[in-house]
Structure formats: C-alpha cells, structure tokens
Coordinates of C-alpha atoms in Angstrom, one line a residue:
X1 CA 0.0 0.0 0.0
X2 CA 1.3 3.5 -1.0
X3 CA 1.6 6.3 1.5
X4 CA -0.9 8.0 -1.3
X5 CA -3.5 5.3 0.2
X6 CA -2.7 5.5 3.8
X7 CA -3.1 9.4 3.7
X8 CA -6.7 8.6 2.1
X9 CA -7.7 6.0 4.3
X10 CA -7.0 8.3 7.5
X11 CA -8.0 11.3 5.9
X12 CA -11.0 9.8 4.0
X13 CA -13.7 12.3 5.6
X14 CA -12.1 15.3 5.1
X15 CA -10.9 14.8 1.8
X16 CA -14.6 13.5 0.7
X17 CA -15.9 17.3 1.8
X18 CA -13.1 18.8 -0.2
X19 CA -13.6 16.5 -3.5
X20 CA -17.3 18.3 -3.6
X21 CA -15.2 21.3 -4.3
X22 CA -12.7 20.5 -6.2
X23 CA -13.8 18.2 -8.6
X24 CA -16.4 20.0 -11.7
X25 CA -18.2 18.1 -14.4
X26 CA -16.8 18.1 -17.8
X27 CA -19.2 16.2 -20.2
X28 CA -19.4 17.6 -23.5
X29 CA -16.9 16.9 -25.9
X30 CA -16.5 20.6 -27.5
X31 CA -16.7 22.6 -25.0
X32 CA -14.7 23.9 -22.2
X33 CA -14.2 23.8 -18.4
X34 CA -12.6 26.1 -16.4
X35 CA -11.7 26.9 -12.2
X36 CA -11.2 30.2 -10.6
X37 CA -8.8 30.4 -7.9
X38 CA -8.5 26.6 -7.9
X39 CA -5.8 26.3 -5.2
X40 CA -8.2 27.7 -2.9
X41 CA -10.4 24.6 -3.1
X42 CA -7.0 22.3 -3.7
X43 CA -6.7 19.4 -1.7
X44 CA -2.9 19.0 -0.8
X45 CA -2.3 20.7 -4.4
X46 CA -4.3 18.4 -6.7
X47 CA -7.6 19.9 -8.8
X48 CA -9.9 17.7 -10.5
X49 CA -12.4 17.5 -13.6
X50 CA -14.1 14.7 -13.1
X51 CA -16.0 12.5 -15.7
X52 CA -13.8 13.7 -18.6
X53 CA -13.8 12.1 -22.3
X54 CA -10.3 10.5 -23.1
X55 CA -8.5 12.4 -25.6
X56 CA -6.5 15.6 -25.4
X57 CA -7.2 19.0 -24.2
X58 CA -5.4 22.0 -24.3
X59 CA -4.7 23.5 -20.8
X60 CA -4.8 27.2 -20.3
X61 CA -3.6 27.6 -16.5
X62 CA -3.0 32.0 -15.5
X63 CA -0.5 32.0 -13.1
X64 CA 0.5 35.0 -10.3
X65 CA -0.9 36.7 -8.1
X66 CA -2.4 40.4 -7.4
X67 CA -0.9 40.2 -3.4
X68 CA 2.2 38.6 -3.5
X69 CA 5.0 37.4 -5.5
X70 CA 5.2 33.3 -6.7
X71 CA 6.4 30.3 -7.8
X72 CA 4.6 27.5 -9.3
X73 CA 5.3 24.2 -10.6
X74 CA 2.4 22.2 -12.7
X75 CA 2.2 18.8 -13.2
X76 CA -0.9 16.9 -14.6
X77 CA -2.4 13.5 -14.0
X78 CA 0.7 11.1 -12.7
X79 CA 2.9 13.3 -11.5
X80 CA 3.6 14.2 -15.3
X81 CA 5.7 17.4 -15.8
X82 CA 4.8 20.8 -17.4
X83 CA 6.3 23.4 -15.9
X84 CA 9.1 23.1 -13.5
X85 CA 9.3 26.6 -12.0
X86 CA 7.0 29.4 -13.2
X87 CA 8.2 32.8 -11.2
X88 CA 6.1 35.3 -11.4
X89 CA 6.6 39.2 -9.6
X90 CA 3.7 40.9 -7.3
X91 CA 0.9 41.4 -9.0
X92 CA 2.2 40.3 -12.2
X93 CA -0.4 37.1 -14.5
X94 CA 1.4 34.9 -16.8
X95 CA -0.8 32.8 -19.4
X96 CA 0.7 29.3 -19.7
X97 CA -0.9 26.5 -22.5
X98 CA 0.2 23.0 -22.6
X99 CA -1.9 20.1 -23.3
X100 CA -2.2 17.1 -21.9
X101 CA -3.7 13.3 -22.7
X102 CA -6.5 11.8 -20.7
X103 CA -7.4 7.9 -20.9
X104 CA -9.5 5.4 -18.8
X105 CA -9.3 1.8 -19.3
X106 CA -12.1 1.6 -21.7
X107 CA -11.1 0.2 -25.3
X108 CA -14.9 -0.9 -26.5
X109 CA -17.9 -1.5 -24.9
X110 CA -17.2 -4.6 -22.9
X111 CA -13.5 -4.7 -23.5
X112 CA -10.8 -2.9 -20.9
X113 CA -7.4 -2.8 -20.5
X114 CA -6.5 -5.6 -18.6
X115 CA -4.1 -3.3 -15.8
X116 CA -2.1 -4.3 -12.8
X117 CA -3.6 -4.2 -9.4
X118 CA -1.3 -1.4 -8.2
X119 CA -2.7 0.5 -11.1
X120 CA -6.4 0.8 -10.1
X121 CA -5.2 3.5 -8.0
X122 CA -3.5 5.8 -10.4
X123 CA -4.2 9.5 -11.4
X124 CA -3.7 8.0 -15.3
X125 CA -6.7 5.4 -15.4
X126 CA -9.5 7.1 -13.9
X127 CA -12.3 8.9 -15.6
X128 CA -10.7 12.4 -14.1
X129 CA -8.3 14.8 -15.5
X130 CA -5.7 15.7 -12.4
X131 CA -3.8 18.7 -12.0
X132 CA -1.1 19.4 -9.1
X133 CA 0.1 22.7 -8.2
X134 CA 3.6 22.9 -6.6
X135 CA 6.4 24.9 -5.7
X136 CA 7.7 27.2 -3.6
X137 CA 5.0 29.1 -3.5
X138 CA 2.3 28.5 -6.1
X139 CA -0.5 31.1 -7.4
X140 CA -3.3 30.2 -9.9
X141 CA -5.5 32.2 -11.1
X142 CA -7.7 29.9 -13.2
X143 CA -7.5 26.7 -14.8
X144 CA -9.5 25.8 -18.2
X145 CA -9.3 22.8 -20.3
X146 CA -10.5 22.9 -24.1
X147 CA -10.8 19.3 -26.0
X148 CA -8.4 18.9 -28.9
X149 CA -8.3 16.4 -31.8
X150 CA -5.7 18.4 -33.6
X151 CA -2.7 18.7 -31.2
X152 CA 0.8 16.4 -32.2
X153 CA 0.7 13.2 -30.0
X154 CA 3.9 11.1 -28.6
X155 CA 2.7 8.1 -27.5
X156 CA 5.2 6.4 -25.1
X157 CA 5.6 2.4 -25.0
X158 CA 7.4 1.0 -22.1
X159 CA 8.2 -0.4 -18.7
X160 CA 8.8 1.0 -15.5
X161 CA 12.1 3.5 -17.0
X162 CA 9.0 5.3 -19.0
X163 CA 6.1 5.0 -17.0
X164 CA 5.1 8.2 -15.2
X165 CA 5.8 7.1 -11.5
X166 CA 3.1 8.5 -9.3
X167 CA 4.7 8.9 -6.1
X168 CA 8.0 9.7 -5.1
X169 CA 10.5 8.9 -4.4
X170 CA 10.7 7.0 -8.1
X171 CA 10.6 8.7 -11.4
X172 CA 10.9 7.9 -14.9
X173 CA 11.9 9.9 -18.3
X174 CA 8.6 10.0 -20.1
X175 CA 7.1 11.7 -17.3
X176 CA 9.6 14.4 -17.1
X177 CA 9.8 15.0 -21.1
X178 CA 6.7 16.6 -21.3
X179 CA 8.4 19.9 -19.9
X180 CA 10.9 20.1 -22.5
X181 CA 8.4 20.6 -25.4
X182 CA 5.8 24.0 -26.3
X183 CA 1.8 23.7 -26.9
X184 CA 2.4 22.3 -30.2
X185 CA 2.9 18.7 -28.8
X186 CA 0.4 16.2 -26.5
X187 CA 2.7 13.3 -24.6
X188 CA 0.3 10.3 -23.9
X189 CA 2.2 8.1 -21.7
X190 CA 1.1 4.2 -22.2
X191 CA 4.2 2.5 -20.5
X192 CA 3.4 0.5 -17.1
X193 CA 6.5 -0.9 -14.8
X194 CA 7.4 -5.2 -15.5
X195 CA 5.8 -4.6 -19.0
X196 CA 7.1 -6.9 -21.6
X197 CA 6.3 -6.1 -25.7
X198 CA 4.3 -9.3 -25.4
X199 CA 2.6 -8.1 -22.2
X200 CA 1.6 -4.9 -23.0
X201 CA -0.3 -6.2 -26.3
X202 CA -1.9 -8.8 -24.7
X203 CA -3.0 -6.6 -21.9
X204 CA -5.1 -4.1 -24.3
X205 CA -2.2 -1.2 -23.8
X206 CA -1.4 -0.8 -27.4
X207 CA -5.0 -1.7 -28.4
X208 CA -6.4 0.9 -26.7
X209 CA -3.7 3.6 -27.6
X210 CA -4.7 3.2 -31.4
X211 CA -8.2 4.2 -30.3
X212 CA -6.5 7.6 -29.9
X213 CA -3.7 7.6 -32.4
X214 CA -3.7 9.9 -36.0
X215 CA -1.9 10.2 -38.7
X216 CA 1.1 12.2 -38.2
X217 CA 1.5 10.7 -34.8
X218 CA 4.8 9.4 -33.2
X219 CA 4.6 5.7 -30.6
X220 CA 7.7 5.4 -29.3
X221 CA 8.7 2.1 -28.0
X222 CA 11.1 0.8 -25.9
X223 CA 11.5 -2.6 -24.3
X224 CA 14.3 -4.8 -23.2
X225 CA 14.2 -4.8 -19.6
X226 CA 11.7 -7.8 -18.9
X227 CA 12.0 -8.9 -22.3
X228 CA 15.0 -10.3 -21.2
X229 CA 13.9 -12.8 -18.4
X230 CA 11.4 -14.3 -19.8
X231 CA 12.0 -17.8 -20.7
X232 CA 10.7 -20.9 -22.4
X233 CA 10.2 -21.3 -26.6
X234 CA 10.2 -18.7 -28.8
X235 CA 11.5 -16.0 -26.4
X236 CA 14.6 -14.0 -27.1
X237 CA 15.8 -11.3 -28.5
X238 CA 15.6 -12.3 -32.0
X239 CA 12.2 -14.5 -31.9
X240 CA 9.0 -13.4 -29.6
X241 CA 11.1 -10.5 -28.9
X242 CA 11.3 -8.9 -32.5
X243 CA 8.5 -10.4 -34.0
X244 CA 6.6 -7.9 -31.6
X245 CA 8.6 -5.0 -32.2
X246 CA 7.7 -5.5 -35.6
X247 CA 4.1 -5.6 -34.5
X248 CA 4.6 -2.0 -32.9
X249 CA 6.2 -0.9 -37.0
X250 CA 2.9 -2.6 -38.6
X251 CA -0.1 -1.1 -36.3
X252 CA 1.6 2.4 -36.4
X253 CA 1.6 2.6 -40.3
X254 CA -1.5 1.7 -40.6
X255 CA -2.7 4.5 -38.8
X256 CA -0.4 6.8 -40.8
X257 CA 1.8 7.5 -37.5
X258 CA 5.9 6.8 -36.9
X259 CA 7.3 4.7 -35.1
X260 CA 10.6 5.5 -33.0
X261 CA 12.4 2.7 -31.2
X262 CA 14.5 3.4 -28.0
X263 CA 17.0 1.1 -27.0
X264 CA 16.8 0.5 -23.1
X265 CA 18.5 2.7 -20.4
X266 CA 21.5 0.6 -18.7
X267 CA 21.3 -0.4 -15.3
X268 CA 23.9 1.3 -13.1
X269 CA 26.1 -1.8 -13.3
X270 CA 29.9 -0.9 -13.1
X271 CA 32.6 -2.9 -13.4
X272 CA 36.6 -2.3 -11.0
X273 CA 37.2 -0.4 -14.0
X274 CA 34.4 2.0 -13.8
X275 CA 33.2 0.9 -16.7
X276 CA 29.1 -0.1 -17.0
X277 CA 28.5 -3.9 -17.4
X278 CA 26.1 -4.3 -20.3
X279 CA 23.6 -6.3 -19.2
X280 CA 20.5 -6.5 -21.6
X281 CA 22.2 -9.1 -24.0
X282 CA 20.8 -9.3 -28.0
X283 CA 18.2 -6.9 -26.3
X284 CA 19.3 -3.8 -27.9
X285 CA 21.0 -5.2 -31.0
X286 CA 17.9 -6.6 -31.7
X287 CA 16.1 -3.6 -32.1
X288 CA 18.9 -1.7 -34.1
X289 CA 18.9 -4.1 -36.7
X290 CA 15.1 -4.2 -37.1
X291 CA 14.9 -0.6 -37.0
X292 CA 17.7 -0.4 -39.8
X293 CA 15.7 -3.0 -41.6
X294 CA 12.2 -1.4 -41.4
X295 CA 13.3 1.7 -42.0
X296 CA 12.4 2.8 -38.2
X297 CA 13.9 5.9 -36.3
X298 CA 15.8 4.5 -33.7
X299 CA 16.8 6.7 -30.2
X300 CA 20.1 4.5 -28.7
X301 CA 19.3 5.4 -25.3
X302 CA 21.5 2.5 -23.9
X303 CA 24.4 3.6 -25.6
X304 CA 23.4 7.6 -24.0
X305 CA 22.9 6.2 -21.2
X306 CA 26.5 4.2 -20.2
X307 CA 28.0 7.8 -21.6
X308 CA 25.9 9.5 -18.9
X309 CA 26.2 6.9 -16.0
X310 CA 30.7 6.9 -16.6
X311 CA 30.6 10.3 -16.6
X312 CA 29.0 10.7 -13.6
X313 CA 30.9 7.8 -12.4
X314 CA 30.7 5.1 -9.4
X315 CA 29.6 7.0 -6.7
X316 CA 28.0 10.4 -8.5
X317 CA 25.8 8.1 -10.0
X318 CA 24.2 7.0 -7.1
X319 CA 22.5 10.5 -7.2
X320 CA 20.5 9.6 -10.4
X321 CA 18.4 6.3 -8.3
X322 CA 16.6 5.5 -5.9
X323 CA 19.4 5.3 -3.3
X324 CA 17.9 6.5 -0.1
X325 CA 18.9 6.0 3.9
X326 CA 16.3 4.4 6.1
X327 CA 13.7 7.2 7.5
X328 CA 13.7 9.2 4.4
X329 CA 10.6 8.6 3.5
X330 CA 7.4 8.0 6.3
X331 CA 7.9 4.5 7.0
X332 CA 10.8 3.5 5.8
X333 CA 12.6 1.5 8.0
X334 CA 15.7 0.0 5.4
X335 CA 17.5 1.8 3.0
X336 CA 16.6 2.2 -0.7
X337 CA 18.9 0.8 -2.7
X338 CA 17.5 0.3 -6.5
X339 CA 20.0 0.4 -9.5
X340 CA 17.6 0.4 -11.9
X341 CA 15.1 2.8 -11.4
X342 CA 15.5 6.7 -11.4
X343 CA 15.0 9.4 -8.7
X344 CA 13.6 12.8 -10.6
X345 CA 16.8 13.8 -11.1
X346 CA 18.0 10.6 -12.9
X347 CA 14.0 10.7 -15.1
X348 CA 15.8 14.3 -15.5
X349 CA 19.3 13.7 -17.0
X350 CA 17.6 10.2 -19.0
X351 CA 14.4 12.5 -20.6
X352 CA 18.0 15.2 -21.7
X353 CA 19.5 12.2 -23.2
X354 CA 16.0 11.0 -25.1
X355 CA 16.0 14.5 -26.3
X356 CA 19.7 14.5 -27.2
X357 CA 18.7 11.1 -29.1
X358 CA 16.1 13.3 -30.8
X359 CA 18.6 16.0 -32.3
X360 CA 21.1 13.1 -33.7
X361 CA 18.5 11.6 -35.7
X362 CA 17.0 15.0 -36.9
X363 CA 13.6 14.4 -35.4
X364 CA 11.5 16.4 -36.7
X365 CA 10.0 16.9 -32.9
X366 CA 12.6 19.1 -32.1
X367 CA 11.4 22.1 -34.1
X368 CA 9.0 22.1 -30.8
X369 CA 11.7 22.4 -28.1
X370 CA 10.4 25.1 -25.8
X371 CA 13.2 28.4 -26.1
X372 CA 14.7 27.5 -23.2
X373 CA 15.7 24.4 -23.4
X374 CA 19.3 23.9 -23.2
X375 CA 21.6 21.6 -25.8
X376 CA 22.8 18.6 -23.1
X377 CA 25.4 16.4 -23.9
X378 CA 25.8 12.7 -22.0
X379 CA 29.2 13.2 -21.5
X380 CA 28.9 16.1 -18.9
X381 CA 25.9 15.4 -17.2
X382 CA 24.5 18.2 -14.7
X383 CA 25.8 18.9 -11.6
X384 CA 23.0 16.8 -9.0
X385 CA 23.6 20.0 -6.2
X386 CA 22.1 22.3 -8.9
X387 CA 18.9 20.2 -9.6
X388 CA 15.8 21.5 -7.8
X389 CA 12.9 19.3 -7.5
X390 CA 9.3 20.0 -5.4
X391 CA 8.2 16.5 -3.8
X392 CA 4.8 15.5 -4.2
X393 CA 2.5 14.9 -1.2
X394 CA 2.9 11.3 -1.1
X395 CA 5.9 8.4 -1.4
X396 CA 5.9 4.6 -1.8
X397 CA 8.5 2.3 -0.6
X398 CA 7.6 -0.6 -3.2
X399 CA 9.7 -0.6 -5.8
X400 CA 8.2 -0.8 -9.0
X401 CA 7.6 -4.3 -11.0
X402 CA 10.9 -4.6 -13.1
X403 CA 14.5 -4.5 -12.3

C-alpha cells in the first residue's frame, strides 16, 4: 500500500468534503471547463475535472498573483511534468498553454485494458483529468481545459524506466519529457513498470492507444528490460522478442503514424574499472537491426545512457536512483537501494539524453523544443547540487515491478 493510500484511508472524511469542491463536471466533448482560484479549493495541491472524455485538451492555466510574489510548478495526472518553476513578480499574470492526454481503461464496450492491481489506483486510469500545483510558493488564477483532436501526440511504449511514477520517491523519463516541449505537442504516456512487448499487447495497452492515435502521430517504444527474463520457446531477443517490435512498425503505419524505437536505459552496473557492465544481451541489438531493416527511427538510449552513468561515475551516480537512507521517506525503516530505477533527477538527466537522441537523428520533434531548453550532452551530465525538485505529497516504498 502507497503512502498516497494511507493518507486517504486516514483522511477519508475530510478529503470526501473537499472533492465536492474541487472536482467540476466536464461532459461535453466541444466545450470547455474552467476553475477560478482553484488552489483555494486544492486538496494537498491536486484539482480535478471529473467525468472527462479520453483524448486531449489544451490547458490554459494564469498564473501569479495580485498580493504577492510566486512560484509554481504544474504537473498533470501522474505526477507528469509541465512546468518546473514558473516565477512570477507581485501582481504580475502569466498565461501558460500545454496540453495534456486523458485515458480510462475503456477500449470498447465490454473490452478494458486488462491493468495491474497497483494500477487501479493511479491519477492516469480514472475517468478524471488531475492537475497538481507545486512549488515554492504556487498562485493560480484559473484553470481551463478545451478538447483537442488536432494537437501532435507522442505516444510512449514502455516499462517502469518510462512510465510516469506516481509517487516519489521514483521517477521515470517519459514523465519528465513533457516539460521540454511547447503547446504544439500532446505526450500520452502508455508505459506501465514489468511490462514486456508481449505483455503490453496482450494486456489491451497498445490496443487501446490506437483508439487515440492519428496520422502524423509518433509511438515510441522501448522494451528490453523484462523482455530479457522471460524464458521458455520462442522467447529471445531475435524470436518473440522482434516479432513484436515489428508488430509496434505494422499497427503504427497503418494508422499513418511513426514509429521510433529506444534502446533501453542501462542499469547502473559498473565494473573495477568504472566501466558499466552491459547487461541486456541481444536486447538492444535486436532492435537496431530491425529498425535499420524497417526503416524505423531509432533513439540509442543504452548507448546515452552508459555515456551518462561513466561520466558521472561510481559513486555520483548514485544521485541519479533511488538510493535513499532508512527514514527518508514515512515508514521507511531499510534503505533504498534500486539500481535500476530513477529518482527525478535521474528521469531528468535520462528524458536530456531521449532529447539529445532526438537532435542526432533529426527528429522532426525538435522544431518544438520550448526556447529555453538547453543543448545537453551525455558526457557532462549536470551537476546533481544544482537540480531543484518540489516532492509530491505522497511516497511509496515498493519498488516498481521490473528491475
């Protein structure tokens, strides 16, 4: 059980009076729906439309304040990124757009994405669009929403180094690239933690994503992690393995959008040398020689990724996981030790290095790079003392399914 959970179970009667505040009907499909002075009625930072239709919506959020100087940081359903520090002045209103993607687990009448128990919980499946003001000290004016079915969508395929981690301390890159990209683009993140390519088409995942996909569309896709483990005939990198990556190239042309592999991150495995350990196999050959066969854009994150984790070397890189003392985090009685999955900073420097991946293969995404996004280069990674990041309300000890 997550923290998130606990916190609702002791706070359920308060919280109940609040939601009768907070959360406002949105039911009709061309119109808009707005709050005024939402963090007024915010519970813990969170405002809610409830009953909204999946698809996108373009997010018009005014931001400042008449009394007082802030700072605000937005984030939207699973703690998925926007902004990361809007400062405004006293008495100064800034007029922010994004959009964002909404889904519930609905494919057909009858037919659901089958998803994991841990799930059912989530800010991404329900039938609510989630907001989360943050920050030092955050000032909303208003928040409106206006259905799109025009906006640029990257879909994201993917396991646990993707997914958009809901409570801290764990994060993942495809919840933090959203902030790197201006209103021209809508990231709808599809990627769950111990998914498999098998696993998440036999689940619905990729089933119900096409319900939502249009030509001109990117899916990105990358697998590797559990791919890897499983076992028995047909498995491996160059049978079950590709044959479903190839699935992924087949179901995106036919709906006129482009595919874009990702090879997986690497696991901060070092050798006495300092050197990472490769340890996904075939994996990520694999999917560089399909994607050189199929004609397929191809991000080599793995190879970004041992760049980034030797440069920061043996012990720096600790700073980018979920490496944690006991009592960090409200019951947490043993030390986190995960080499695997990222802490925001790590989602940080790993969604920098997707970008980077973007810019090397000409991507035509990166004519939407917001202004001040700065070039980044694996090989001199950040500095971790310099990184600022506003925790949200609630943590979870489990690690996530995958390693």
């Amino acid at each position: 059980m997550s923290f998130r959970d606990v916190n609702r179970k002791v706070s359920g009667c308060l919280i109940a009076a609040v939601l009768i505040i907070v959360f406002f009907s949105c039911t009709e499909k061309d119109t808009g729906f707005k709050i005024i002075d939402p963090l007024s009625k915010a519970d813990n930072g969170f405002v809610t439309f409830t009953n909204v239709p999946d698809g996108n919506y373009k997010v018009h959020v005014r931001v400042g304040s008449e009394d007082s100087a802030g700072h605000t940081v937005i984030r939207g359903e699973s703690r998925r990124l926007f902004f990361d520090g809007i400062s405004t002045e006293k008495g100064e209103i800034k007029d922010v757009y994004f959009y964002i993607n909404k889904r519930d687990t609905i494919i057909t009448a009858g037919r659901n994405v089958k998803i994991k128990e841990r799930e059912k919980t989530k800010l991404n499946w329900d039938s609510n669009l989630t907001f989360e003001f943050n920050g030092e000290s955050p000032q909303v004016v208003s928040i409106e929403i206006t259905p799109t079915d025009s906006v640029l969508t990257v879909f994201l395929c993917g396991d646990s180094t993707v997914v958009d981690q809901e409570n801290e301390p764990w994060c993942s890159w495809g919840q933090i690239i959203p902030r790197f990209f201006n209103d021209q683009v809508c990231f709808a993140n599809y990627a769950e933690s111990g998914e498999t390519t098998s696993g998440f088409i036999a689940r619905g995942r990729l089933e119900k994503l096409l319900t939502q996909v249009k030509p001109g569309d990117y899916i990105f896709v990358e697998f590797g992690h559990n791919d890897q483990k499983e076992r028995g005939e047909g498995k491996g990198a160059y049978l079950n393995f590709r044959d479903r990556l190839k699935d992924f190239i087949v179901v995106a042309r036919e709906k006129g959008a482009n595919p874009v592999f990702v090879t997986p991150t690497q696991r901060r495995s070092f050798n006495e040398e300092g050197e990472i350990v490769d340890t996904h196999g075939d994996y990520p050959d694999a999917m560089r020689k399909l994607a050189a066969e199929e004609n397929v854009s191809l991000i080599d994150l793995h190879s970004y990724t041992r760049t980034l984790y030797e440069a920061m070397g043996v012990e720096n890189s600790v700073n980018a996981f979920v490496h944690y003392p006991a009592n960090t985090f409200p019951n947490q009685e043993t030390p986190l030790k995960d080499n695997t999955h990222f802490n925001p900073f790590g989602a940080d420097q790993i969604a920098k290095c997707v970008v980077y991946g973007m810019k090397q293969i000409h991507l035509p995404l990166v004519q939407y790079l917001r202004d001040d996004v700065k070039d980044f280069n694996p090989a001199a990674p950040d500095d971790f003392k310099n990184f600022k990041w506003y925790p949200t309300p609630f943590a979870e000890i489990q690690k996530p399914d995958g390693n």
